[in-house]
Tab-separated table of C-alpha atoms and ligand atoms in Angstrom:
chain	number	residue	atom	x	y	z
A	1	MET	CA	24.084	21.435	31.156
A	2	ALA	CA	24.568	24.711	33.027
A	3	ILE	CA	25.636	25.973	36.441
A	4	LEU	CA	23.051	28.221	38.115
A	5	VAL	CA	24.754	31.153	39.879
A	6	THR	CA	22.443	32.955	42.298
A	7	GLY	CA	23.666	36.459	43.139
A	8	GLY	CA	25.870	36.321	40.060
A	9	ALA	CA	25.780	40.112	39.503
A	10	GLY	CA	27.338	40.834	42.901
A	11	TYR	CA	30.948	41.425	43.953
A	12	ILE	CA	31.830	37.757	44.583
A	13	GLY	CA	29.280	36.537	42.014
A	14	SER	CA	30.574	38.497	39.027
A	15	HIS	CA	34.151	37.395	39.704
A	16	THR	CA	32.954	33.789	40.075
A	17	CYS	CA	31.056	34.004	36.762
A	18	VAL	CA	34.275	35.102	34.991
A	19	GLU	CA	36.169	32.094	36.384
A	20	LEU	CA	33.335	29.679	35.506
A	21	LEU	CA	33.058	30.936	31.907
A	22	ASN	CA	36.825	30.940	31.428
A	23	ALA	CA	36.874	27.336	32.692
A	24	GLY	CA	34.352	26.388	29.972
A	25	TYR	CA	31.161	26.088	32.021
A	26	ASP	CA	27.792	27.273	30.726
A	27	ILE	CA	26.104	29.435	33.347
A	28	VAL	CA	22.668	30.870	34.141
A	29	VAL	CA	22.579	33.890	36.470
A	30	VAL	CA	19.781	34.880	38.851
A	31	ASP	CA	20.056	38.162	40.737
A	32	ASN	CA	17.349	40.565	41.991
A	33	LEU	CA	19.850	43.474	41.698
A	34	SER	CA	18.945	44.681	45.219
A	35	ASN	CA	22.649	45.253	45.948
A	36	SER	CA	24.266	44.856	42.515
A	37	SER	CA	24.143	46.148	38.956
A	38	ALA	CA	23.391	44.379	35.669
A	39	GLU	CA	26.343	46.373	34.311
A	40	SER	CA	28.651	43.925	36.091
A	41	LEU	CA	27.216	41.113	33.941
A	42	LEU	CA	27.802	43.075	30.736
A	43	ARG	CA	31.411	43.350	31.857
A	44	VAL	CA	31.579	39.622	32.592
A	45	THR	CA	30.695	39.060	28.916
A	46	GLU	CA	33.195	41.771	27.877
A	47	LEU	CA	35.987	40.033	29.821
A	48	THR	CA	35.182	36.460	28.743
A	49	GLY	CA	33.613	36.969	25.304
A	50	LYS	CA	30.812	34.653	26.416
A	51	GLU	CA	27.068	35.208	26.599
A	52	PHE	CA	24.799	33.665	29.218
A	53	ALA	CA	21.164	33.786	30.399
A	54	PHE	CA	20.370	36.302	33.166
A	55	TYR	CA	17.090	36.524	35.127
A	56	PRO	CA	16.561	39.635	37.339
A	57	ILE	CA	14.353	37.814	39.867
A	58	SER	CA	14.318	37.013	43.577
A	59	LEU	CA	14.752	33.479	44.875
A	60	ASN	CA	11.442	33.843	46.748
A	61	ASN	CA	9.656	34.166	43.401
A	62	ARG	CA	8.879	30.483	43.141
A	63	PRO	CA	7.094	30.467	39.741
A	64	ASP	CA	9.951	32.314	38.059
A	65	MET	CA	12.566	30.139	39.793
A	66	GLU	CA	10.748	26.989	38.633
A	67	GLY	CA	10.729	28.426	35.137
A	68	ILE	CA	14.522	28.555	35.156
A	69	PHE	CA	14.802	24.870	36.069
A	70	ARG	CA	12.141	24.045	33.454
A	71	ASN	CA	13.889	25.968	30.681
A	72	HIS	CA	17.503	25.124	31.477
A	73	ARG	CA	19.250	21.853	32.271
A	74	ILE	CA	20.804	22.905	35.598
A	75	GLU	CA	23.622	20.590	36.703
A	76	ALA	CA	24.612	22.312	39.965
A	77	VAL	CA	24.073	25.564	41.825
A	78	ILE	CA	26.505	28.111	43.225
A	79	HIS	CA	24.350	29.972	45.744
A	80	LEU	CA	25.662	33.453	46.514
A	81	ALA	CA	22.440	35.495	46.614
A	82	GLY	CA	21.823	37.068	50.006
A	83	LEU	CA	21.761	40.299	51.982
A	84	LYS	CA	25.128	40.702	53.716
A	85	ALA	CA	25.408	43.911	55.733
A	86	VAL	CA	26.028	42.992	59.369
A	87	GLY	CA	24.872	46.326	60.786
A	88	GLU	CA	21.730	46.451	58.624
A	89	SER	CA	20.832	42.893	59.668
A	90	VAL	CA	20.655	44.051	63.292
A	91	SER	CA	18.115	46.767	62.468
A	92	VAL	CA	15.971	44.800	59.962
A	93	PRO	CA	16.357	41.122	60.955
A	94	LEU	CA	13.088	39.949	59.395
A	95	ARG	CA	14.218	41.204	55.984
A	96	TYR	CA	17.397	39.164	56.388
A	97	TYR	CA	15.620	36.014	57.572
A	98	HIS	CA	13.033	36.230	54.781
A	99	ASN	CA	15.471	37.035	52.004
A	100	ASN	CA	18.362	34.780	53.001
A	101	ILE	CA	16.655	31.806	54.623
A	102	SER	CA	13.294	31.624	52.842
A	103	GLY	CA	15.058	32.266	49.548
A	104	SER	CA	17.470	29.404	50.213
A	105	ILE	CA	14.606	27.060	51.183
A	106	VAL	CA	12.702	27.832	47.969
A	107	LEU	CA	15.883	27.253	45.964
A	108	CYS	CA	16.561	23.891	47.626
A	109	GLU	CA	12.920	22.780	47.263
A	110	ILE	CA	13.016	23.455	43.532
A	111	MET	CA	16.431	21.791	43.215
A	112	GLN	CA	14.983	18.711	44.967
A	113	GLU	CA	11.923	18.789	42.661
A	114	TYR	CA	14.166	18.784	39.578
A	115	GLY	CA	16.654	16.268	40.962
A	116	VAL	CA	19.507	18.820	41.190
A	117	LYS	CA	21.382	17.961	44.377
A	118	LYS	CA	24.785	19.591	44.002
A	119	ILE	CA	25.281	22.993	45.604
A	120	VAL	CA	28.129	25.306	46.658
A	121	PHE	CA	26.894	27.703	49.342
A	122	SER	CA	28.350	31.124	50.139
A	123	SER	CA	28.730	31.044	53.907
A	124	SER	CA	30.901	33.318	56.025
A	125	ALA	CA	33.505	33.413	58.774
A	126	THR	CA	30.881	35.214	60.836
A	127	VAL	CA	29.487	31.766	61.704
A	128	TYR	CA	32.469	31.446	64.064
A	129	GLY	CA	31.118	34.297	66.156
A	130	THR	CA	33.591	35.647	68.647
A	131	SER	CA	36.023	32.744	68.365
A	132	GLU	CA	39.339	34.291	69.364
A	133	HIS	CA	41.238	31.001	69.038
A	134	VAL	CA	43.286	31.526	65.888
A	135	PRO	CA	43.967	30.257	63.313
A	136	ILE	CA	40.309	29.225	63.020
A	137	THR	CA	39.656	25.672	61.745
A	138	GLU	CA	36.343	24.368	60.364
A	139	ASN	CA	35.633	22.467	63.594
A	140	ALA	CA	35.920	25.615	65.734
A	141	PRO	CA	32.805	26.364	67.821
A	142	LEU	CA	30.035	28.046	65.826
A	143	GLY	CA	27.942	30.888	67.143
A	144	ALA	CA	26.913	33.978	65.203
A	145	THR	CA	26.548	37.311	66.984
A	146	ASN	CA	24.196	39.102	64.543
A	147	ALA	CA	21.182	38.327	62.350
A	148	TYR	CA	23.286	38.180	59.171
A	149	GLY	CA	25.664	35.615	60.644
A	150	ARG	CA	22.731	33.646	62.079
A	151	THR	CA	21.138	33.401	58.605
A	152	LYS	CA	24.370	31.899	57.289
A	153	LEU	CA	24.592	29.488	60.225
A	154	MET	CA	20.936	28.456	59.881
A	155	ILE	CA	21.284	27.856	56.147
A	156	GLU	CA	24.343	25.669	56.836
A	157	GLU	CA	22.219	23.643	59.293
A	158	ILE	CA	19.311	23.419	56.826
A	159	MET	CA	21.696	22.014	54.229
A	160	ARG	CA	23.132	19.504	56.702
A	161	ASP	CA	19.589	18.324	57.515
A	162	LEU	CA	18.860	18.084	53.794
A	163	HIS	CA	21.774	15.693	53.403
A	164	VAL	CA	20.639	13.647	56.427
A	165	SER	CA	17.238	13.262	54.726
A	166	ASP	CA	18.791	12.337	51.369
A	167	SER	CA	22.440	11.262	51.289
A	168	THR	CA	22.687	11.827	47.530
A	169	TRP	CA	23.003	15.589	48.139
A	170	SER	CA	26.487	16.998	47.609
A	171	ILE	CA	27.073	20.265	49.469
A	172	ALA	CA	30.104	22.534	49.982
A	173	LEU	CA	29.774	25.299	52.592
A	174	LEU	CA	32.362	27.998	51.843
A	175	ARG	CA	33.221	30.203	54.825
A	176	TYR	CA	34.671	33.403	53.381
A	177	PHE	CA	37.038	35.456	55.476
A	178	ASN	CA	37.530	39.048	54.244
A	179	PRO	CA	37.220	39.343	50.448
A	180	ILE	CA	38.886	42.452	48.960
A	181	GLY	CA	40.556	43.392	45.680
A	182	ALA	CA	39.157	43.331	42.144
A	183	HIS	CA	39.665	41.775	38.726
A	184	GLU	CA	43.034	42.918	37.289
A	185	SER	CA	41.243	44.613	34.363
A	186	GLY	CA	39.664	47.202	36.676
A	187	ARG	CA	36.295	46.349	35.087
A	188	LEU	CA	34.818	44.414	38.044
A	189	GLY	CA	34.908	45.365	41.718
A	190	GLU	CA	33.153	46.039	44.975
A	191	ASP	CA	30.422	48.662	44.556
A	192	PRO	CA	28.880	49.250	48.018
A	193	ASN	CA	25.693	51.280	48.336
A	194	GLY	CA	26.378	54.585	50.128
A	195	ILE	CA	29.125	54.929	52.748
A	196	PRO	CA	31.136	51.667	52.821
A	197	ASN	CA	30.968	49.538	55.971
A	198	ASN	CA	34.011	47.483	55.060
A	199	LEU	CA	37.631	48.565	55.386
A	200	MET	CA	39.021	48.392	51.847
A	201	PRO	CA	36.277	50.245	49.966
A	202	TYR	CA	36.463	52.899	52.697
A	203	ILE	CA	40.231	53.206	52.263
A	204	THR	CA	39.953	53.556	48.472
A	205	GLN	CA	37.274	56.243	48.785
A	206	VAL	CA	39.467	58.199	51.237
A	207	ALA	CA	42.469	57.799	48.901
A	208	VAL	CA	40.482	59.121	45.915
A	209	GLY	CA	39.210	62.074	47.964
A	210	GLY	CA	35.600	60.952	48.195
A	211	LEU	CA	35.722	60.617	51.990
A	212	LYS	CA	37.719	62.810	54.394
A	213	GLU	CA	39.515	60.268	56.576
A	214	LEU	CA	39.387	56.676	57.762
A	215	GLN	CA	38.051	55.987	61.255
A	216	VAL	CA	40.212	53.223	62.683
A	217	TYR	CA	37.864	51.350	65.001
A	218	GLY	CA	39.995	50.825	68.074
A	219	ASP	CA	43.742	50.600	68.749
A	220	ASP	CA	43.512	48.763	72.051
A	221	TYR	CA	43.194	45.171	70.825
A	222	ALA	CA	45.819	42.585	71.779
A	223	THR	CA	47.585	42.898	68.401
A	224	THR	CA	50.974	44.228	67.293
A	225	ASP	CA	49.705	47.783	66.814
A	226	GLY	CA	46.428	47.518	68.726
A	227	THR	CA	44.199	47.612	65.642
A	228	GLY	CA	41.953	44.796	64.423
A	229	VAL	CA	43.493	41.865	62.524
A	230	ARG	CA	41.670	40.106	59.678
A	231	ASP	CA	42.378	37.485	57.003
A	232	TYR	CA	42.049	39.433	53.740
A	233	ILE	CA	41.647	37.280	50.635
A	234	HIS	CA	41.715	38.433	46.994
A	235	VAL	CA	38.263	38.102	45.425
A	236	VAL	CA	39.760	36.272	42.410
A	237	ASP	CA	41.356	33.667	44.714
A	238	LEU	CA	37.955	33.370	46.385
A	239	ALA	CA	36.211	32.939	43.017
A	240	GLN	CA	38.644	30.192	42.062
A	241	GLY	CA	37.846	28.468	45.356
A	242	HIS	CA	34.245	28.178	44.104
A	243	LEU	CA	35.414	26.341	40.988
A	244	LYS	CA	37.375	23.863	43.075
A	245	ALA	CA	34.371	23.368	45.373
A	246	LEU	CA	32.130	22.870	42.319
A	247	GLU	CA	34.454	20.174	41.009
A	248	LYS	CA	34.299	18.491	44.433
A	249	VAL	CA	30.494	18.481	44.663
A	250	MET	CA	30.232	17.214	41.073
A	251	GLU	CA	32.259	14.089	41.909
A	252	THR	CA	31.114	13.230	45.464
A	253	THR	CA	28.179	13.334	47.879
A	254	GLY	CA	28.133	14.640	51.469
A	255	VAL	CA	28.367	17.983	53.284
A	256	GLU	CA	31.671	19.704	54.019
A	257	ALA	CA	32.588	23.208	55.254
A	258	TYR	CA	35.729	24.926	54.004
A	259	ASN	CA	37.514	28.080	55.160
A	260	LEU	CA	38.445	30.293	52.229
A	261	GLY	CA	41.185	32.557	53.550
A	262	THR	CA	44.930	33.020	53.233
A	263	GLY	CA	45.781	31.851	56.759
A	264	ARG	CA	47.507	35.191	57.430
A	265	GLY	CA	46.186	38.149	59.409
A	266	TYR	CA	46.906	41.830	58.824
A	267	SER	CA	45.984	44.754	61.075
A	268	VAL	CA	44.061	47.810	59.949
A	269	LEU	CA	47.193	49.970	60.142
A	270	GLU	CA	49.209	47.369	58.203
A	271	MET	CA	46.559	47.534	55.468
A	272	VAL	CA	46.696	51.351	55.443
A	273	GLN	CA	50.515	51.328	55.282
A	274	THR	CA	50.519	48.695	52.503
A	275	PHE	CA	47.910	50.616	50.508
A	276	GLU	CA	49.890	53.870	50.817
A	277	ARG	CA	53.142	52.124	49.822
A	278	VAL	CA	51.825	50.355	46.712
A	279	THR	CA	49.607	53.185	45.415
A	280	GLY	CA	51.614	56.242	46.491
A	281	ARG	CA	48.384	57.745	47.862
A	282	SER	CA	47.935	58.915	51.441
A	283	VAL	CA	45.090	57.651	53.601
A	284	PRO	CA	44.461	60.091	56.466
A	285	TYR	CA	43.000	58.336	59.497
A	286	LYS	CA	41.872	58.935	63.042
A	287	ILE	CA	41.763	56.414	65.858
A	288	ALA	CA	38.142	56.013	66.955
A	289	SER	CA	36.446	53.781	69.513
A	290	ARG	CA	35.873	50.107	68.850
A	291	ARG	CA	32.930	49.201	66.548
A	292	PRO	CA	30.253	47.258	68.466
A	293	GLY	CA	30.353	43.563	67.574
A	294	ASP	CA	33.938	43.615	66.286
A	295	ILE	CA	36.430	41.053	67.495
A	296	GLY	CA	40.155	41.769	67.739
A	297	VAL	CA	41.732	38.967	65.758
A	298	CYS	CA	40.246	36.677	63.086
A	299	TYR	CA	42.161	34.641	60.543
A	300	SER	CA	41.755	31.196	59.036
A	301	ASP	CA	43.439	27.843	58.886
A	302	PRO	CA	42.747	27.137	55.161
A	303	THR	CA	44.575	23.784	55.024
A	304	LYS	CA	41.377	21.699	54.706
A	305	ALA	CA	40.510	23.456	51.428
A	306	GLU	CA	44.070	22.928	50.250
A	307	ARG	CA	43.970	19.236	51.192
A	308	GLU	CA	40.475	18.369	49.966
A	309	LEU	CA	39.825	20.894	47.188
A	310	GLY	CA	43.354	21.368	45.916
A	311	TRP	CA	42.835	25.114	46.445
A	312	ILE	CA	45.122	27.744	47.945
A	313	ALA	CA	45.086	31.544	47.824
A	314	HIS	CA	47.959	32.885	45.727
A	315	LYS	CA	47.570	36.699	45.754
A	316	GLY	CA	49.145	38.843	48.484
A	317	ILE	CA	47.950	42.079	50.084
A	318	ASP	CA	50.073	44.252	47.752
A	319	GLU	CA	48.072	42.891	44.777
A	320	MET	CA	44.813	43.161	46.705
A	321	CYS	CA	45.483	46.856	47.406
A	322	LEU	CA	46.639	47.639	43.855
A	323	ASP	CA	43.641	45.882	42.269
A	324	SER	CA	41.228	47.632	44.665
A	325	TRP	CA	42.789	50.973	43.769
A	326	ARG	CA	42.615	50.300	40.003
A	327	TRP	CA	38.891	49.473	40.341
A	328	GLN	CA	38.267	52.657	42.369
A	329	THR	CA	40.143	54.983	39.994
A	330	SER	CA	38.653	53.388	36.871
A	331	ASN	CA	35.107	53.469	38.283
A	332	PRO	CA	34.800	56.513	40.594
A	333	ARG	CA	31.025	55.930	40.870
A	334	GLY	CA	31.068	52.174	40.727
A	335	TYR	CA	28.857	50.662	38.039
A	336	VAL	CA	26.988	53.892	37.279
A	337	VAL	CA	27.580	53.936	33.547
A	338	GLU	CA	28.294	57.038	31.502
A	339	ASN	CA	24.809	57.436	30.006
A	340	GLU	CA	23.256	57.207	33.497
A	341	MET	CA	25.788	59.807	34.659
A	342	LEU	CA	24.956	62.013	31.657
A	343	ALA	CA	21.251	61.598	32.411
A	344	ASN	CA	21.916	62.922	35.912
A	345	ILE	CA	23.503	66.143	34.649
B	1	WQD	C1	37.756	44.821	58.872
B	1	WQD	C2	38.591	45.499	59.963
B	1	WQD	C3	37.277	46.772	61.501
B	1	WQD	C4	35.960	49.751	58.536
B	1	WQD	C5	32.679	41.958	57.578
B	1	WQD	C6	31.484	41.122	57.869
B	1	WQD	C7	31.718	39.716	57.404
B	1	WQD	C8	32.151	39.695	55.961
B	1	WQD	C9	33.328	40.627	55.718
B	1	WQD	C10	30.190	39.050	54.739
B	1	WQD	C11	37.964	45.426	61.351
B	1	WQD	C12	38.208	47.687	60.704
B	1	WQD	C13	36.561	48.663	59.150
B	1	WQD	C14	36.359	51.058	58.919
B	1	WQD	C15	37.928	50.130	60.475
B	1	WQD	N1	31.049	40.019	55.140
B	1	WQD	N2	37.533	48.855	60.094
B	1	WQD	N3	37.345	51.194	59.878
B	1	WQD	O1	33.912	43.325	60.052
B	1	WQD	O2	35.891	41.785	59.580
B	1	WQD	O3	33.776	41.481	58.317
B	1	WQD	O4	32.967	41.919	56.204
B	1	WQD	O5	30.274	37.871	54.898
B	1	WQD	O6	30.503	39.030	57.567
B	1	WQD	O7	31.342	41.079	59.282
B	1	WQD	O8	35.180	43.455	57.835
B	1	WQD	O9	36.010	45.317	56.499
B	1	WQD	O10	34.110	45.759	58.117
B	1	WQD	O11	36.420	45.329	58.989
B	1	WQD	O12	38.811	50.287	61.342
B	1	WQD	O13	35.827	52.115	58.404
B	1	WQD	O14	38.700	46.899	59.660
B	1	WQD	O15	37.203	47.185	62.874
B	1	WQD	O16	39.002	45.302	62.309
B	1	WQD	P1	34.720	42.536	59.073
B	1	WQD	P2	35.375	45.037	57.803
C-alpha cells in the first residue's frame, strides 16, 4: 500500500516526502513541475536512500491519474498540488480555479471510484481572510480576499460536502501559516520562480547579494515596531504535521481543520534582525508602503493540532533563518543543477 503525494516535488511536498519515507511509508508522487523541479525528488532519494514512483502529470489529466490508481494500491492521499501565488491569482483567476479546484475534483472523483477515502489537504491561513482577532483558532470566521485563498476555501467546502454525502470519508484540512526554512542538509529548500514574493526567500537573496535591498511593506501597523507580524513555521515541523494528520485520517472518519503554526508572531524587522544575528550577514532594507491585501497581524492558536494530532512545532526562528541561509548559500540558483548551468555557459 502506498501514500499518493500530489505536488510532492514542491517546497512543502519534498520535505513531506522525506518525512514519509523516513517513517517507513511507501509513496507515489504526482507533480506537473509547473512550479517545482524533479531535482528535488532526486534529493529526496539521496537523503532517505529510498526510491519511489514519480509521475510528471497534472491532476486534470484524468486518464493518467486513473492509471496511477490502477497500477498502485493507494491507501491515502496527501494533496499538496496547487498554484499558490496570491498576487498571480488576482491577475489570472481562471488558471487558479481550473488548476486548483478542477484538479482537486478530478482527484476526489478518482479516489471515490477506487474506494480511497482518506485525504490530507494542504489548505492555508489565507482562508481566514482579514481576521485580525489573534491568535486565530479553527472556528474563526472564514473569508478569503483573493482568488488563491478562495480556491483553498472552496476546496475545503467541497471536501466537507463529500463527507456529508459519504460519512466514510476521512479528511484533514491543514491550514498552513507561514512556512520558511529548509532541510538541515541544505539539499532541499524553497526555490521560487523569479523575484520572490515571500519574505524569507527575499531576505536570503538580499543577504547573498542577488537583490539590492529588502522593501519592508509598511511600518505603520499596530505592532511593536509597526511592521507586519506573521506566524513563521519551519517547513520540517510542517512536514511532520502531515504525518500526524495522515495517522489521524487512517484511524478515523470525519472532516477536521487544523492550524499548523507555532502560535507565536514575529514582525518583519524582528525577522531581519534575527537573520542578521544568526548568519552574520547584513540585510539592507527600506521602508516602503503597505502591500495591497496585507493584514497587520496574523498568528495561530495551534492547540487543536496539539490536542488531536499530538503535533507541535519544535523549531524556533533562529533555526528557520539558519536553515534558510544554508539552503540559499548551498544552492545559489535553486535546483538548477550543474550540468544545466554548464549548458547555459
Ligand atoms: C510576510 C510578511 C509582508 C515580502 C503568503 C501567502 C499565504 C502563504 C504564505 C500560501 C508580511 C512582509 C514580504 C517582502 C515584506 N502562502 N514582506 N517585504 O503574505 O503572510 O503569506 O505566504 O499559502 O497564502 O499570502 O507571506 O512572506 O509574503 O509576507 O515586508 O518583500 O513580510 O508584508 O508582513 P504572507 P509573505
